[in-house]
Amino acid sequence: MLDSRTAIISGKGSAFDSHAGVAQATLVEAANLTIQNGYRYFVITGSQDRTRRGMLYSPGQSQTTGTLSGTTTTMGNMQTVNGSYSSNTITSPGTVTPLEKPGMDVEVNMFKVGEINPKKVEGVWDAEDVLAVNKPK
């Protein structure tokens, strides 16, 4: 809390979460904080993208298969060996996969009933409505 009615809420997701999912979870957190502090309404007064981006490198692989063949010739007490080896190598390249972990910081101002008219002021969220629509499953 920055003061008694202003807070910054941070939402963070994993590489498997969507931006929309993180935004919704952040909105629910803002509604929870609003109710916990004795307020009913909140207004988002600022936001900042905190998405983290990176790369995942998976190394390539090489596989070699081969054939060995040979002959042995014996004459008296002498032995001659002739051989050959042929091989084939298949190499797959490494891959780079982009990763994105969505995140955001949202600043909210909270208001009690009667301090703000949600029907006349744009961008006012009713915390009770947000929580009713987003009940845990």
PDB file of C-alpha atoms in Angstrom:
ATOM      1  CA  MET A   1       0.000   0.000   0.000  1.00  0.00           C
ATOM      2  CA  LEU A   2       1.304   3.422  -0.941  1.00  0.00           C
ATOM      3  CA  ASP A   3      -1.192   5.083   1.400  1.00  0.00           C
ATOM      4  CA  SER A   4      -4.528   4.184   3.000  1.00  0.00           C
ATOM      5  CA  ARG A   5      -6.355   4.073  -0.334  1.00  0.00           C
ATOM      6  CA  THR A   6      -3.653   3.609  -2.985  1.00  0.00           C
ATOM      7  CA  ALA A   7      -1.832   0.383  -3.787  1.00  0.00           C
ATOM      8  CA  ILE A   8       0.354  -1.192  -6.434  1.00  0.00           C
ATOM      9  CA  ILE A   9      -0.550  -4.759  -7.340  1.00  0.00           C
ATOM     10  CA  SER A  10       1.970  -6.923  -9.188  1.00  0.00           C
ATOM     11  CA  GLY A  11       0.763  -9.745 -11.388  1.00  0.00           C
ATOM     12  CA  LYS A  12       3.189 -12.357 -12.664  1.00  0.00           C
ATOM     13  CA  GLY A  13       2.698 -15.425 -14.793  1.00  0.00           C
ATOM     14  CA  SER A  14       4.749 -18.297 -16.111  1.00  0.00           C
ATOM     15  CA  ALA A  15       5.625 -19.090 -19.718  1.00  0.00           C
ATOM     16  CA  PHE A  16       2.400 -21.129 -19.814  1.00  0.00           C
ATOM     17  CA  ASP A  17       0.133 -18.212 -18.783  1.00  0.00           C
ATOM     18  CA  SER A  18      -1.503 -15.728 -21.134  1.00  0.00           C
ATOM     19  CA  HIS A  19      -1.374 -11.952 -20.799  1.00  0.00           C
ATOM     20  CA  ALA A  20      -5.161 -11.943 -20.445  1.00  0.00           C
ATOM     21  CA  GLY A  21      -5.014 -14.498 -17.633  1.00  0.00           C
ATOM     22  CA  VAL A  22      -2.441 -12.446 -15.717  1.00  0.00           C
ATOM     23  CA  ALA A  23      -4.494  -9.265 -16.258  1.00  0.00           C
ATOM     24  CA  GLN A  24      -7.609 -10.992 -14.914  1.00  0.00           C
ATOM     25  CA  ALA A  25      -5.758 -12.371 -11.870  1.00  0.00           C
ATOM     26  CA  THR A  26      -4.353  -8.888 -11.188  1.00  0.00           C
ATOM     27  CA  LEU A  27      -7.854  -7.400 -11.405  1.00  0.00           C
ATOM     28  CA  VAL A  28      -9.146 -10.007  -8.936  1.00  0.00           C
ATOM     29  CA  GLU A  29      -6.249  -9.215  -6.585  1.00  0.00           C
ATOM     30  CA  ALA A  30      -7.153  -5.512  -6.786  1.00  0.00           C
ATOM     31  CA  ALA A  31     -10.770  -6.368  -5.905  1.00  0.00           C
ATOM     32  CA  ASN A  32      -9.672  -8.529  -2.962  1.00  0.00           C
ATOM     33  CA  LEU A  33      -7.388  -5.803  -1.631  1.00  0.00           C
ATOM     34  CA  THR A  34     -10.173  -3.236  -2.017  1.00  0.00           C
ATOM     35  CA  ILE A  35     -12.628  -5.319   0.055  1.00  0.00           C
ATOM     36  CA  GLN A  36      -9.977  -6.262   2.659  1.00  0.00           C
ATOM     37  CA  ASN A  37      -9.291  -2.575   3.282  1.00  0.00           C
ATOM     38  CA  GLY A  38     -12.964  -1.668   3.756  1.00  0.00           C
ATOM     39  CA  TYR A  39     -13.588  -0.136   0.337  1.00  0.00           C
ATOM     40  CA  ARG A  40     -16.084  -1.056  -2.390  1.00  0.00           C
ATOM     41  CA  TYR A  41     -14.770   0.526  -5.593  1.00  0.00           C
ATOM     42  CA  PHE A  42     -11.398   0.939  -7.243  1.00  0.00           C
ATOM     43  CA  VAL A  43      -9.981   2.813 -10.217  1.00  0.00           C
ATOM     44  CA  ILE A  44      -6.861   1.763 -12.096  1.00  0.00           C
ATOM     45  CA  THR A  45      -4.762   4.927 -12.243  1.00  0.00           C
ATOM     46  CA  GLY A  46      -1.675   3.473 -13.899  1.00  0.00           C
ATOM     47  CA  SER A  47      -0.091   0.302 -15.172  1.00  0.00           C
ATOM     48  CA  GLN A  48       3.283  -0.896 -16.336  1.00  0.00           C
ATOM     49  CA  ASP A  49       4.167  -3.939 -18.408  1.00  0.00           C
ATOM     50  CA  ARG A  50       6.506  -6.239 -16.474  1.00  0.00           C
ATOM     51  CA  THR A  51       6.614  -9.038 -19.036  1.00  0.00           C
ATOM     52  CA  ARG A  52       9.875 -10.963 -18.925  1.00  0.00           C
ATOM     53  CA  ARG A  53      11.236 -12.263 -22.216  1.00  0.00           C
ATOM     54  CA  GLY A  54      13.987 -14.754 -22.871  1.00  0.00           C
ATOM     55  CA  MET A  55      15.129 -17.689 -24.964  1.00  0.00           C
ATOM     56  CA  LEU A  56      15.372 -21.412 -24.277  1.00  0.00           C
ATOM     57  CA  TYR A  57      18.186 -23.154 -26.172  1.00  0.00           C
ATOM     58  CA  SER A  58      17.919 -26.888 -26.834  1.00  0.00           C
ATOM     59  CA  PRO A  59      21.171 -28.307 -28.233  1.00  0.00           C
ATOM     60  CA  GLY A  60      21.215 -30.372 -31.399  1.00  0.00           C
ATOM     61  CA  GLN A  61      22.161 -34.045 -31.563  1.00  0.00           C
ATOM     62  CA  SER A  62      24.334 -36.200 -33.793  1.00  0.00           C
ATOM     63  CA  GLN A  63      23.902 -39.911 -34.374  1.00  0.00           C
ATOM     64  CA  THR A  64      26.371 -42.059 -36.273  1.00  0.00           C
ATOM     65  CA  THR A  65      25.661 -45.551 -37.592  1.00  0.00           C
ATOM     66  CA  GLY A  66      28.202 -47.681 -39.371  1.00  0.00           C
ATOM     67  CA  THR A  67      29.029 -50.989 -40.981  1.00  0.00           C
ATOM     68  CA  LEU A  68      32.263 -52.864 -40.385  1.00  0.00           C
ATOM     69  CA  SER A  69      33.285 -55.578 -42.798  1.00  0.00           C
ATOM     70  CA  GLY A  70      36.475 -57.534 -43.217  1.00  0.00           C
ATOM     71  CA  THR A  71      38.169 -60.646 -44.532  1.00  0.00           C
ATOM     72  CA  THR A  72      40.895 -62.793 -43.100  1.00  0.00           C
ATOM     73  CA  THR A  73      43.297 -64.755 -45.267  1.00  0.00           C
ATOM     74  CA  THR A  74      45.546 -67.445 -43.784  1.00  0.00           C
ATOM     75  CA  MET A  75      48.573 -68.889 -45.595  1.00  0.00           C
ATOM     76  CA  GLY A  76      50.687 -71.149 -43.489  1.00  0.00           C
ATOM     77  CA  ASN A  77      51.537 -69.377 -40.320  1.00  0.00           C
ATOM     78  CA  MET A  78      50.693 -65.884 -41.733  1.00  0.00           C
ATOM     79  CA  GLN A  79      47.357 -64.211 -41.429  1.00  0.00           C
ATOM     80  CA  THR A  80      46.229 -61.116 -43.355  1.00  0.00           C
ATOM     81  CA  VAL A  81      43.245 -59.064 -42.335  1.00  0.00           C
ATOM     82  CA  ASN A  82      41.593 -56.537 -44.639  1.00  0.00           C
ATOM     83  CA  GLY A  83      38.685 -54.458 -43.358  1.00  0.00           C
ATOM     84  CA  SER A  84      36.574 -51.428 -44.063  1.00  0.00           C
ATOM     85  CA  TYR A  85      34.222 -49.258 -42.092  1.00  0.00           C
ATOM     86  CA  SER A  86      31.553 -47.042 -43.592  1.00  0.00           C
ATOM     87  CA  SER A  87      29.445 -44.701 -41.569  1.00  0.00           C
ATOM     88  CA  ASN A  88      26.626 -42.216 -41.853  1.00  0.00           C
ATOM     89  CA  THR A  89      26.151 -39.323 -39.432  1.00  0.00           C
ATOM     90  CA  ILE A  90      22.873 -37.460 -39.089  1.00  0.00           C
ATOM     91  CA  THR A  91      22.954 -34.178 -37.201  1.00  0.00           C
ATOM     92  CA  SER A  92      19.921 -32.228 -36.098  1.00  0.00           C
ATOM     93  CA  PRO A  93      20.461 -28.537 -35.352  1.00  0.00           C
ATOM     94  CA  GLY A  94      19.826 -26.935 -31.997  1.00  0.00           C
ATOM     95  CA  THR A  95      16.669 -24.932 -31.534  1.00  0.00           C
ATOM     96  CA  VAL A  96      15.954 -21.625 -29.863  1.00  0.00           C
ATOM     97  CA  THR A  97      12.472 -21.137 -28.439  1.00  0.00           C
ATOM     98  CA  PRO A  98      11.331 -17.693 -27.335  1.00  0.00           C
ATOM     99  CA  LEU A  99       9.801 -17.553 -23.849  1.00  0.00           C
ATOM    100  CA  GLU A 100       7.492 -14.898 -22.512  1.00  0.00           C
ATOM    101  CA  LYS A 101       6.385 -14.658 -18.888  1.00  0.00           C
ATOM    102  CA  PRO A 102       3.612 -12.054 -18.720  1.00  0.00           C
ATOM    103  CA  GLY A 103       3.547  -9.588 -15.870  1.00  0.00           C
ATOM    104  CA  MET A 104       2.196  -6.191 -14.900  1.00  0.00           C
ATOM    105  CA  ASP A 105       2.130  -3.638 -12.127  1.00  0.00           C
ATOM    106  CA  VAL A 106      -1.180  -1.857 -11.604  1.00  0.00           C
ATOM    107  CA  GLU A 107      -1.764   1.178  -9.394  1.00  0.00           C
ATOM    108  CA  VAL A 108      -5.272   1.457  -7.946  1.00  0.00           C
ATOM    109  CA  ASN A 109      -7.128   4.037  -5.869  1.00  0.00           C
ATOM    110  CA  MET A 110      -9.893   2.671  -3.640  1.00  0.00           C
ATOM    111  CA  PHE A 111     -13.164   4.341  -2.665  1.00  0.00           C
ATOM    112  CA  LYS A 112     -15.999   3.714  -0.212  1.00  0.00           C
ATOM    113  CA  VAL A 113     -19.665   3.816  -1.165  1.00  0.00           C
ATOM    114  CA  GLY A 114     -20.673   7.473  -1.579  1.00  0.00           C
ATOM    115  CA  GLU A 115     -17.143   8.723  -2.304  1.00  0.00           C
ATOM    116  CA  ILE A 116     -17.423   8.068  -6.023  1.00  0.00           C
ATOM    117  CA  ASN A 117     -20.341   7.520  -8.393  1.00  0.00           C
ATOM    118  CA  PRO A 118     -19.529   4.472 -10.556  1.00  0.00           C
ATOM    119  CA  LYS A 119     -22.322   5.373 -12.978  1.00  0.00           C
ATOM    120  CA  LYS A 120     -20.894   8.840 -13.699  1.00  0.00           C
ATOM    121  CA  VAL A 121     -17.139   8.220 -13.559  1.00  0.00           C
ATOM    122  CA  GLU A 122     -15.503   6.048 -16.220  1.00  0.00           C
ATOM    123  CA  GLY A 123     -13.185   3.215 -15.234  1.00  0.00           C
ATOM    124  CA  VAL A 124     -14.658   2.536 -11.799  1.00  0.00           C
ATOM    125  CA  TRP A 125     -14.634  -1.148 -10.863  1.00  0.00           C
ATOM    126  CA  ASP A 126     -17.051  -2.564  -8.292  1.00  0.00           C
ATOM    127  CA  ALA A 127     -14.879  -4.946  -6.262  1.00  0.00           C
ATOM    128  CA  GLU A 128     -17.858  -7.066  -5.193  1.00  0.00           C
ATOM    129  CA  ASP A 129     -18.924  -7.530  -8.828  1.00  0.00           C
ATOM    130  CA  VAL A 130     -15.378  -8.476  -9.891  1.00  0.00           C
ATOM    131  CA  LEU A 131     -15.181 -11.115  -7.154  1.00  0.00           C
ATOM    132  CA  ALA A 132     -18.692 -12.448  -7.874  1.00  0.00           C
ATOM    133  CA  VAL A 133     -17.809 -13.022 -11.524  1.00  0.00           C
ATOM    134  CA  ASN A 134     -14.401 -14.535 -10.701  1.00  0.00           C
ATOM    135  CA  LYS A 135     -15.265 -16.998  -7.933  1.00  0.00           C
ATOM    136  CA  PRO A 136     -12.657 -19.721  -7.371  1.00  0.00           C
ATOM    137  CA  LYS A 137     -13.566 -23.033  -8.990  1.00  0.00           C
TER     138      LYS A 137
END
